[in-house]
JSON list of C-alpha atoms in Angstrom, two decimals:
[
{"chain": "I", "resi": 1, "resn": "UNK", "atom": "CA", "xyz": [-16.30, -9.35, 15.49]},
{"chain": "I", "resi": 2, "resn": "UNK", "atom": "CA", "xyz": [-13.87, -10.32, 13.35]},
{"chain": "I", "resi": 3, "resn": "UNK", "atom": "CA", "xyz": [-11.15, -12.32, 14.45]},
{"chain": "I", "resi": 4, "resn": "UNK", "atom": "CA", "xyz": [-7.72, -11.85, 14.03]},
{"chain": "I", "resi": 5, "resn": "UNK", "atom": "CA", "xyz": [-5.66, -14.44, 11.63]},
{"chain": "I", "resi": 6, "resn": "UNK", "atom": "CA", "xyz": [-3.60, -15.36, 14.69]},
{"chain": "I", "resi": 7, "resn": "UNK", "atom": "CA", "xyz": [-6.47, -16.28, 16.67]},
{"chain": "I", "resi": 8, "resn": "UNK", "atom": "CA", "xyz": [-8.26, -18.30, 14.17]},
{"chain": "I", "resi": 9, "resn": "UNK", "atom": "CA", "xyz": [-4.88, -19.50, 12.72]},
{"chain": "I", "resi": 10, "resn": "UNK", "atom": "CA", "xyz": [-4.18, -21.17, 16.68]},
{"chain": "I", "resi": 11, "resn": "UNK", "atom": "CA", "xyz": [-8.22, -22.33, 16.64]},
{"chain": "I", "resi": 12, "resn": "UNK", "atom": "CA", "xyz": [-7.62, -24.05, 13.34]},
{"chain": "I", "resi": 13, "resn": "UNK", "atom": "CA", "xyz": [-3.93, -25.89, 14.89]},
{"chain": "I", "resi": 14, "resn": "UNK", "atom": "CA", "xyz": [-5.96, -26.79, 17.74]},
{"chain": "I", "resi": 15, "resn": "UNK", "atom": "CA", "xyz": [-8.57, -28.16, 15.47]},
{"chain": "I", "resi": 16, "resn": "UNK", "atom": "CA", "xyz": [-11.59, -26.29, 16.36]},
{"chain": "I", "resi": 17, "resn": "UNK", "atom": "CA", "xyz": [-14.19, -27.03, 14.70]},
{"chain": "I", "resi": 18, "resn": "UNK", "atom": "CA", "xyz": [-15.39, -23.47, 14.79]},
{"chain": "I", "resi": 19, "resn": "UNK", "atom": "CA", "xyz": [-12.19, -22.29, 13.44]},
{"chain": "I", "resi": 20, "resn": "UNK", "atom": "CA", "xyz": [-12.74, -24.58, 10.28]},
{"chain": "I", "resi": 21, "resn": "UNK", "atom": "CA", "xyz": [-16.08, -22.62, 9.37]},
{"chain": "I", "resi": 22, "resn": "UNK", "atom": "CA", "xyz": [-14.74, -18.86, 10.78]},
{"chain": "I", "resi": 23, "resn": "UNK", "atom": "CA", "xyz": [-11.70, -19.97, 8.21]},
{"chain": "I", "resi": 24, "resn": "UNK", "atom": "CA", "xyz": [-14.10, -21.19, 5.42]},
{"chain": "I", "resi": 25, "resn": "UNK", "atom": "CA", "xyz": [-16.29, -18.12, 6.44]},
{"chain": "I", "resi": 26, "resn": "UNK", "atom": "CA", "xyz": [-13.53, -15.53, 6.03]},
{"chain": "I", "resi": 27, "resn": "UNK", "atom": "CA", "xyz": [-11.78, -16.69, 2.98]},
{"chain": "I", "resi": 28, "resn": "UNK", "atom": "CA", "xyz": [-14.13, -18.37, 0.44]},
{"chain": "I", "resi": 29, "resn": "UNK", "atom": "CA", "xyz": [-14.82, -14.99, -1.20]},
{"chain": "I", "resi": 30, "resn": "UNK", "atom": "CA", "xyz": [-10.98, -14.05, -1.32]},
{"chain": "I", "resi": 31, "resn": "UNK", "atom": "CA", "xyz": [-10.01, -17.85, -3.25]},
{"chain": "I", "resi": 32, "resn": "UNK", "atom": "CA", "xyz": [-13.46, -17.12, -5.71]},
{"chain": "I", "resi": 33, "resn": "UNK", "atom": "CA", "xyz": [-12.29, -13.44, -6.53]},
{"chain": "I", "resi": 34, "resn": "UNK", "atom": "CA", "xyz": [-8.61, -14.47, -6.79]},
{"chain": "I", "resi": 35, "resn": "UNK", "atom": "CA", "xyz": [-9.76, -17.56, -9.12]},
{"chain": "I", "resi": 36, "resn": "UNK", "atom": "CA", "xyz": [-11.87, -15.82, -11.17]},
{"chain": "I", "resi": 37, "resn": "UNK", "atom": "CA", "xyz": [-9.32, -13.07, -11.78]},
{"chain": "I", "resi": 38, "resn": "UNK", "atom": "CA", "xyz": [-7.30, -16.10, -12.80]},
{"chain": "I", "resi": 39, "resn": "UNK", "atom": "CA", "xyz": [-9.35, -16.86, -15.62]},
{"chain": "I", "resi": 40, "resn": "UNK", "atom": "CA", "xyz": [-11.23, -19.48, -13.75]},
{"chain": "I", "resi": 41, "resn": "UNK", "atom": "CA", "xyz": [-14.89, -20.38, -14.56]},
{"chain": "I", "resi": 42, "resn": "UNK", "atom": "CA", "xyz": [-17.73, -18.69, -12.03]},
{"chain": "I", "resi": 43, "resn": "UNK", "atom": "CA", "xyz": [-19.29, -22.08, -12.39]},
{"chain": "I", "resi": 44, "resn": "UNK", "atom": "CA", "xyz": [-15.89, -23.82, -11.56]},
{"chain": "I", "resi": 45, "resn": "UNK", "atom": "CA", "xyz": [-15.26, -21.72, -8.43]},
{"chain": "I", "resi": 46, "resn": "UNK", "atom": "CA", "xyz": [-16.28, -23.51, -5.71]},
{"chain": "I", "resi": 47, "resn": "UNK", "atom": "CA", "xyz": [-14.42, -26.65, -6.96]},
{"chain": "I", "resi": 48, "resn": "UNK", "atom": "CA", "xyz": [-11.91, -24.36, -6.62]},
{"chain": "I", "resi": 49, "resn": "UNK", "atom": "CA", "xyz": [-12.35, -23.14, -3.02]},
{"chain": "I", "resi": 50, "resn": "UNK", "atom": "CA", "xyz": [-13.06, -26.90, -1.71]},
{"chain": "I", "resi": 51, "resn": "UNK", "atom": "CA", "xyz": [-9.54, -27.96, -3.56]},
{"chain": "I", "resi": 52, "resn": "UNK", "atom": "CA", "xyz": [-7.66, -25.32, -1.64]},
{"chain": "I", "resi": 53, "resn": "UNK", "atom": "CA", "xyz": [-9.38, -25.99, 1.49]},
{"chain": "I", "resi": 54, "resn": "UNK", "atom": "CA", "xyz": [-8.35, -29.49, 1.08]},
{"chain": "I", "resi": 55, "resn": "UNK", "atom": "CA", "xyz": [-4.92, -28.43, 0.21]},
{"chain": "I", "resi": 56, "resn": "UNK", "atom": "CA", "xyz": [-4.74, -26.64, 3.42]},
{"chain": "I", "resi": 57, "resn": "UNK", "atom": "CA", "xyz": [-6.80, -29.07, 5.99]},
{"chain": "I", "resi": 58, "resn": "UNK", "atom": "CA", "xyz": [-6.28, -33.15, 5.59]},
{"chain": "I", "resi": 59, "resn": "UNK", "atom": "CA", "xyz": [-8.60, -35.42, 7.23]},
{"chain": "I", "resi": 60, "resn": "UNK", "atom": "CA", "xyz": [-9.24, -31.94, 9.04]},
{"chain": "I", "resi": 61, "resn": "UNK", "atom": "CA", "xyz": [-5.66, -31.12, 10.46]},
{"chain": "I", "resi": 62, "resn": "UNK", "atom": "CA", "xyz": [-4.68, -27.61, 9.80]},
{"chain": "I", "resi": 63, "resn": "UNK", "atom": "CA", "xyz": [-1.30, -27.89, 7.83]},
{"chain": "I", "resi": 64, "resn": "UNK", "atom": "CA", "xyz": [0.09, -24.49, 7.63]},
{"chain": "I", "resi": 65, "resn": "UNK", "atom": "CA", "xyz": [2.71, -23.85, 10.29]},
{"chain": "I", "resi": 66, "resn": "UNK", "atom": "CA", "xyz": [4.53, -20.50, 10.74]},
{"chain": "I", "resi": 67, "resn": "UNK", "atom": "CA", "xyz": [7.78, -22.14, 11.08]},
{"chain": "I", "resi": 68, "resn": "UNK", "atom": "CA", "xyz": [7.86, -24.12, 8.00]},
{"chain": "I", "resi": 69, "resn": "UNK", "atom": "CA", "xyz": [5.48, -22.60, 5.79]},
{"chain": "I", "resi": 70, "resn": "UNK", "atom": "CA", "xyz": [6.65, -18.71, 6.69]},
{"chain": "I", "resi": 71, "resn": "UNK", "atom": "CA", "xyz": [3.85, -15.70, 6.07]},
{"chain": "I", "resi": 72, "resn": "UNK", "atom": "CA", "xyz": [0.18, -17.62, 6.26]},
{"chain": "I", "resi": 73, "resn": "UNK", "atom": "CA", "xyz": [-0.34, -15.03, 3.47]},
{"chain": "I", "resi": 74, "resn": "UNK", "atom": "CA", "xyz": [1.96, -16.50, 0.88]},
{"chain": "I", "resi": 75, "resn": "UNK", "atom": "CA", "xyz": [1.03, -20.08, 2.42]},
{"chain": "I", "resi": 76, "resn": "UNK", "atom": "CA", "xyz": [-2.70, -19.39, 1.14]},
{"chain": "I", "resi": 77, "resn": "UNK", "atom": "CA", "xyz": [-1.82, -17.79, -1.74]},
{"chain": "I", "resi": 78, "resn": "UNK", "atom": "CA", "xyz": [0.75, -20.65, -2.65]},
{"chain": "I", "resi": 79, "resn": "UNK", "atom": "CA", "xyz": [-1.97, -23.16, -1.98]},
{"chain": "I", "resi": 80, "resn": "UNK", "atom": "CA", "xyz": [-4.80, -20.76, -4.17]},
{"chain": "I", "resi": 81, "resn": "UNK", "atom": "CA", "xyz": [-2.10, -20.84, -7.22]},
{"chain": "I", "resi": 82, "resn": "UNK", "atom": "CA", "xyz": [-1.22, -24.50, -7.01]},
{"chain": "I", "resi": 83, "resn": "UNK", "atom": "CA", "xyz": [-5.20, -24.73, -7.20]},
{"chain": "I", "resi": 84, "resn": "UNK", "atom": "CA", "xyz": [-5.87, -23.20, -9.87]},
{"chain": "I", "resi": 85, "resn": "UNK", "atom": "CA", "xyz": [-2.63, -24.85, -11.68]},
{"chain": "I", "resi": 86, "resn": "UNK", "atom": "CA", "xyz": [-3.75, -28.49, -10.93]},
{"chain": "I", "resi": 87, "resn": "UNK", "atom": "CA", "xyz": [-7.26, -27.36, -12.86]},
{"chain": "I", "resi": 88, "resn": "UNK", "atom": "CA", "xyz": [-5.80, -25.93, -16.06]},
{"chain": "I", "resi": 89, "resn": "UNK", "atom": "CA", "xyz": [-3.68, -28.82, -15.93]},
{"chain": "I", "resi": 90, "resn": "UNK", "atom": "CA", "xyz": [-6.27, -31.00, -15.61]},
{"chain": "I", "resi": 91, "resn": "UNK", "atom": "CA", "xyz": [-8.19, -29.33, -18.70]},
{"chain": "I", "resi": 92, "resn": "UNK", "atom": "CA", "xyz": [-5.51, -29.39, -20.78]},
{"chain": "I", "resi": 93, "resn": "UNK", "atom": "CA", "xyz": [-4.96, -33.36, -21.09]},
{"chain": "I", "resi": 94, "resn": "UNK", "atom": "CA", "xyz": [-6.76, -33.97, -24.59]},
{"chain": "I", "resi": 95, "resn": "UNK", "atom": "CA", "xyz": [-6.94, -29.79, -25.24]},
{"chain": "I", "resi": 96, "resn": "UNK", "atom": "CA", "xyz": [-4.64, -27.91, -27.08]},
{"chain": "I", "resi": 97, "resn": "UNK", "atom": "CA", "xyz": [-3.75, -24.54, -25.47]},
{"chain": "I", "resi": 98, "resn": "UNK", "atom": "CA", "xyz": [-5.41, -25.00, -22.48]},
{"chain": "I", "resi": 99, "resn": "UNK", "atom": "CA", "xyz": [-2.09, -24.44, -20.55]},
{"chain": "I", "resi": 100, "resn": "UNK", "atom": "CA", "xyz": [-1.56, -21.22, -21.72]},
{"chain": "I", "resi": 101, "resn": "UNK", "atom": "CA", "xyz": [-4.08, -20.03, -18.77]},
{"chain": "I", "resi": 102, "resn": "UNK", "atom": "CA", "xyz": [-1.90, -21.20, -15.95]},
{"chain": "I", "resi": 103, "resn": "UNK", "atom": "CA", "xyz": [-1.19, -17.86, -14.62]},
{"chain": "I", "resi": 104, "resn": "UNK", "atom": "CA", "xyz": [2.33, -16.94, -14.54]},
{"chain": "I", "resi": 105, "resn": "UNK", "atom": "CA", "xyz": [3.46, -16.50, -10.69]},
{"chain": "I", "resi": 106, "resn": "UNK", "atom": "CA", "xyz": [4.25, -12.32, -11.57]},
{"chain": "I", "resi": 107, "resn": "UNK", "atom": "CA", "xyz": [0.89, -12.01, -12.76]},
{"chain": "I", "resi": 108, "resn": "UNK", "atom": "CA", "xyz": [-0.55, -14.32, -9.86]},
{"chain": "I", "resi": 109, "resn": "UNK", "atom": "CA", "xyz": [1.30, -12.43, -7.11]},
{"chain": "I", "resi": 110, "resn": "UNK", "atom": "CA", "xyz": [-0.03, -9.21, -8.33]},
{"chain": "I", "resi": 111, "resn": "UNK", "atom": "CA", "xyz": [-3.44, -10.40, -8.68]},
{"chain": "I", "resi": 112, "resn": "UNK", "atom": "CA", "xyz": [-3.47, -12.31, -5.38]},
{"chain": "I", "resi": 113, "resn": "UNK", "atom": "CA", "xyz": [-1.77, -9.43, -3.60]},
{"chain": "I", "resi": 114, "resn": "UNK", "atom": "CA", "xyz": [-4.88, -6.93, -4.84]},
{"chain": "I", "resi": 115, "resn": "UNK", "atom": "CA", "xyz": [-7.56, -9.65, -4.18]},
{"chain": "I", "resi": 116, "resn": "UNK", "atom": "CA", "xyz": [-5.83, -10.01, -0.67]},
{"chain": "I", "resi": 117, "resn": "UNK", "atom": "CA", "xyz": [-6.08, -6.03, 0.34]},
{"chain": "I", "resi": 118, "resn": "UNK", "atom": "CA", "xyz": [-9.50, -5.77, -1.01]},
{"chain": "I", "resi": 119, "resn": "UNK", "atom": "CA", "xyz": [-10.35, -9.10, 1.05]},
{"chain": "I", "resi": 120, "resn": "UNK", "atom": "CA", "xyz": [-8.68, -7.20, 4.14]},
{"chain": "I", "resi": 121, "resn": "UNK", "atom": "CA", "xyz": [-10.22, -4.15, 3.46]},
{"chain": "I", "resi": 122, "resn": "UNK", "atom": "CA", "xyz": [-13.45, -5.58, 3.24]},
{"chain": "I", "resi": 123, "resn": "UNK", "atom": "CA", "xyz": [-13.03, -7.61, 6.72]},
{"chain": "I", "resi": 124, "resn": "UNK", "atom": "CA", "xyz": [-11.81, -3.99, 8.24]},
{"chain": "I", "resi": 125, "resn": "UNK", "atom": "CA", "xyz": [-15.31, -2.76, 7.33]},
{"chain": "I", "resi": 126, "resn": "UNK", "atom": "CA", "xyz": [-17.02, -5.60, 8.72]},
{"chain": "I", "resi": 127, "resn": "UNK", "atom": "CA", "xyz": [-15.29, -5.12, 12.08]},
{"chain": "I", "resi": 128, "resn": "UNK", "atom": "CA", "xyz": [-16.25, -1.35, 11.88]},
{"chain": "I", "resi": 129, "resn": "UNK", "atom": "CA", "xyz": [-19.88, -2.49, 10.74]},
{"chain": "I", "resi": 130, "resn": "UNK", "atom": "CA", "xyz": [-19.90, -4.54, 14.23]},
{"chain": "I", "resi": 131, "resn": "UNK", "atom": "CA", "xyz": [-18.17, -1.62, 16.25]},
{"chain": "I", "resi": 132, "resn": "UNK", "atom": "CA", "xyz": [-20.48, 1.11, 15.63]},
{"chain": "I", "resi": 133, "resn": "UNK", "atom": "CA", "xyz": [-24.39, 1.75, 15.46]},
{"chain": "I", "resi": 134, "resn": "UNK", "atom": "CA", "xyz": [-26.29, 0.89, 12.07]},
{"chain": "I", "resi": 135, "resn": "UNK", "atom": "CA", "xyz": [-27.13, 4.83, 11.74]},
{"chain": "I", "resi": 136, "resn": "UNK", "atom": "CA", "xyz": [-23.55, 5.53, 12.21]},
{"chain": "I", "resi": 137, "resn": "UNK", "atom": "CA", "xyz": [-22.25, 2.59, 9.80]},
{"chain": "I", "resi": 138, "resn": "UNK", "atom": "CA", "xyz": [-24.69, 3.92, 7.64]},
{"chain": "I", "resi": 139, "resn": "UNK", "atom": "CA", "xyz": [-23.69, 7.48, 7.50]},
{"chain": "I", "resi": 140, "resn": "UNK", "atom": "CA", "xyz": [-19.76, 5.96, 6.91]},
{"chain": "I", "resi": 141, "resn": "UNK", "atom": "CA", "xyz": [-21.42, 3.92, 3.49]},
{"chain": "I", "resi": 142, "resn": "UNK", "atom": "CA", "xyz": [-23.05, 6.81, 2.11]},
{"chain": "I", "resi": 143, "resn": "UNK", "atom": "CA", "xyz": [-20.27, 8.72, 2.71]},
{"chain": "I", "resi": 144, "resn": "UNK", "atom": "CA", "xyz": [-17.40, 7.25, 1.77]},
{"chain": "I", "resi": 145, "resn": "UNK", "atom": "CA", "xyz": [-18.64, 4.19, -0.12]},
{"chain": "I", "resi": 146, "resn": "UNK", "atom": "CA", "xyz": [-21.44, 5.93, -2.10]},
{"chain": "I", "resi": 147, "resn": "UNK", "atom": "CA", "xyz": [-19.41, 9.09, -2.36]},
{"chain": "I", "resi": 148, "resn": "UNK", "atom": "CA", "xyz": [-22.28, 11.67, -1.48]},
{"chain": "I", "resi": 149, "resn": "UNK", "atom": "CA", "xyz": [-21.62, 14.50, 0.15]},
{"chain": "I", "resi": 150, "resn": "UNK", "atom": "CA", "xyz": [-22.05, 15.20, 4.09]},
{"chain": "I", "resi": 151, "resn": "UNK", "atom": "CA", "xyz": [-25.37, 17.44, 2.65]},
{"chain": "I", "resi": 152, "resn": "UNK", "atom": "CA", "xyz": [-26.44, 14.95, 1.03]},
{"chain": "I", "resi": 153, "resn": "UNK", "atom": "CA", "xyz": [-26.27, 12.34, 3.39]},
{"chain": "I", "resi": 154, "resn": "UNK", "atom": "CA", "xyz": [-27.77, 14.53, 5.86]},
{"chain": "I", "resi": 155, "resn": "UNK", "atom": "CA", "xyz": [-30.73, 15.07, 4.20]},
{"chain": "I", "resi": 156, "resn": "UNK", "atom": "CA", "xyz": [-31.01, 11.62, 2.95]},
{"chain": "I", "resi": 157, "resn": "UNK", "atom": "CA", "xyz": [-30.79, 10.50, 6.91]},
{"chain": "I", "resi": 158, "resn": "UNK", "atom": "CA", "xyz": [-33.32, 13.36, 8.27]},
{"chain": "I", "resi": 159, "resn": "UNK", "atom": "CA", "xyz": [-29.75, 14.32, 9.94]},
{"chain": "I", "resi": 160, "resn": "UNK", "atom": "CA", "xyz": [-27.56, 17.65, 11.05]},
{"chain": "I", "resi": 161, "resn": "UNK", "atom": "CA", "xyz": [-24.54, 18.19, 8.36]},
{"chain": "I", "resi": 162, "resn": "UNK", "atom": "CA", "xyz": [-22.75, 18.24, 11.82]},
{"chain": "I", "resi": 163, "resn": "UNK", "atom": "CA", "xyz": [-23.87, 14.60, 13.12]},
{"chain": "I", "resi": 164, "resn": "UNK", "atom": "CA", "xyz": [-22.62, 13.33, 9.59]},
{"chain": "I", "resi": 165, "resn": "UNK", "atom": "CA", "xyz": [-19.26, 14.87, 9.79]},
{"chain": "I", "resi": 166, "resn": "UNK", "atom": "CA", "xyz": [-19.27, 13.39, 13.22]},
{"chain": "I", "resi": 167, "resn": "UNK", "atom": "CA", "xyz": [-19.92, 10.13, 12.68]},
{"chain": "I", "resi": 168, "resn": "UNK", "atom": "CA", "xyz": [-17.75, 10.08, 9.74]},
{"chain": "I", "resi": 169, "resn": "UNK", "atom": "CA", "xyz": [-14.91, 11.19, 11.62]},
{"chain": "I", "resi": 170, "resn": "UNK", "atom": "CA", "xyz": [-15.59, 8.89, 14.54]},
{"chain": "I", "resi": 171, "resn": "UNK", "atom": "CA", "xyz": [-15.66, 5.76, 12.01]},
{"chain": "I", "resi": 172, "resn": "UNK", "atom": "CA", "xyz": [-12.89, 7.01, 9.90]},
{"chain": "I", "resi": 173, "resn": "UNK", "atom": "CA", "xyz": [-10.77, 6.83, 13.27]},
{"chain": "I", "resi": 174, "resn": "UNK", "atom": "CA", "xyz": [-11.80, 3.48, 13.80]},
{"chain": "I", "resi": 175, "resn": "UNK", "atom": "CA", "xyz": [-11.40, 2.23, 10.45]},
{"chain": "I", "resi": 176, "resn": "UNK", "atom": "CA", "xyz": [-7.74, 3.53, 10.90]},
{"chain": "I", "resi": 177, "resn": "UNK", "atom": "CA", "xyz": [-6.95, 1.87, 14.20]},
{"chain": "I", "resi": 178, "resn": "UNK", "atom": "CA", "xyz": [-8.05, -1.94, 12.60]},
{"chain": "I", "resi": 179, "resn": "UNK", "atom": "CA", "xyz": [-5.77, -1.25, 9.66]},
{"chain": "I", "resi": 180, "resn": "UNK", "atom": "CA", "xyz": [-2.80, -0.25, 11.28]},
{"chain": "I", "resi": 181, "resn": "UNK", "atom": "CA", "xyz": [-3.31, -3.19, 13.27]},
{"chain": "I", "resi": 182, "resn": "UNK", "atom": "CA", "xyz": [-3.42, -5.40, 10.44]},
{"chain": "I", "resi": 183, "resn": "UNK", "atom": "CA", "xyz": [-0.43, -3.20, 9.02]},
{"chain": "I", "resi": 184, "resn": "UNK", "atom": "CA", "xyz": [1.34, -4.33, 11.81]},
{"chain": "I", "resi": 185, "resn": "UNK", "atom": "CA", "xyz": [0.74, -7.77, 12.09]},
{"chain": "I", "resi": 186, "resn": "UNK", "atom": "CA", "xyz": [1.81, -7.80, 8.22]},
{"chain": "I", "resi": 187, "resn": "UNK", "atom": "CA", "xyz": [4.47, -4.92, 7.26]},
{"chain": "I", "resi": 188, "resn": "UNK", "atom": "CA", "xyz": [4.68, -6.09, 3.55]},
{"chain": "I", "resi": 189, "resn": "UNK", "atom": "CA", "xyz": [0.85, -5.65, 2.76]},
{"chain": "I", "resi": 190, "resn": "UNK", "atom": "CA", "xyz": [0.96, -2.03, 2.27]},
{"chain": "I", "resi": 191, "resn": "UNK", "atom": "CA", "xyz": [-2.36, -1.22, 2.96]},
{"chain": "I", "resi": 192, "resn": "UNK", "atom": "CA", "xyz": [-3.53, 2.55, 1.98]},
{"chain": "I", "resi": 193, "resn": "UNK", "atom": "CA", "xyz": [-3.88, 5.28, 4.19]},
{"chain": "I", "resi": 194, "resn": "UNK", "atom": "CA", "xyz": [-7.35, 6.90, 4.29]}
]
């Protein structure tokens, strides 16, 4: 199951070593989407996520702290932009208008911000994906990911239109529940309503 930031955020300040690879774990694919939408290289994104991972761990010491560093969400994303600065910066030594791809922090916020709700969004699912049965996580996908309707789903799954609805409903509620309770451990993320 996933766990929640402030759990892994007090593993990671207590240096667990576990913490280290459920933090690597949970946020490598939010720093590759966020650089790439940052004009970043796909074959220059993993230089990427070890620079912000060393940005954010030194000689494997946690550095963010609530108290001086404020939301861990702005911390990270601070740390991502800084990141991806420092490499366009580094390009540009020798290159002429290299710099010009340093995102601008409007357009970095706004990116981060929708990178950051996806990434949530997608670790919501994952909890429900752990929560429920594979049949009923399954009926959820087709659903509501895929888009078919409860017939359709039914008689892709040999199952009543009734049993889909069901299970729909059931993960729907669920799904709910874990984002209200990220919601509420963040008021400013705005996450949608489903």
């Amino acid at each position: 199951m996933y766990t929640t930031r402030s759990t892994l955020l007090r593993k990671l300040q207590n240096n667990d070593e576990v913490g280290y690879q459920e933090f690597y774990t949970t946020y490598r694919n939010l720093i590759r989407s966020t650089a790439l939408k940052n004009n970043i290289p796909p074959a220059d994104t993993d230089d990427i996520i070890q620079a912000v991972m060393l940005g954010i761990f030194n000689n494997g010491t946690f550095l963010y702290s609530k108290e001086k560093h404020g939301l861990f969400r702005s911390y990270l994303g601070g740390t991502i932009r800084h990141k991806i600065s420092d490499y366009f910066r580094e390009r540009s030594q020798g290159a002429e208008n290299l710099t010009s791809e340093v995102p601008e922090n409007s357009k970095f916020e706004e990116i981060f911000k929708d990178e950051y709700l996806a990434h949530l969004l997608e670790l919501a699912t994952d909890e429900l994906r752990q929560r429920v049965q594979p049949e009923v996580f399954e009926t959820f996908e087709l659903c509501c990911r895929h888009d078919l309707s409860n017939k359709e789903v039914a008689e892709l799954l040999n199952a009543k239109p009734n049993t889909v609805t069901i299970r729909k409903k059931r993960c729907l509620e669920i799904l709910r529940s874990i984002i209200a309770q990220l919601q509420a451990a963040d008021p400013e993320l705005d996450l949608p309503d489903l």
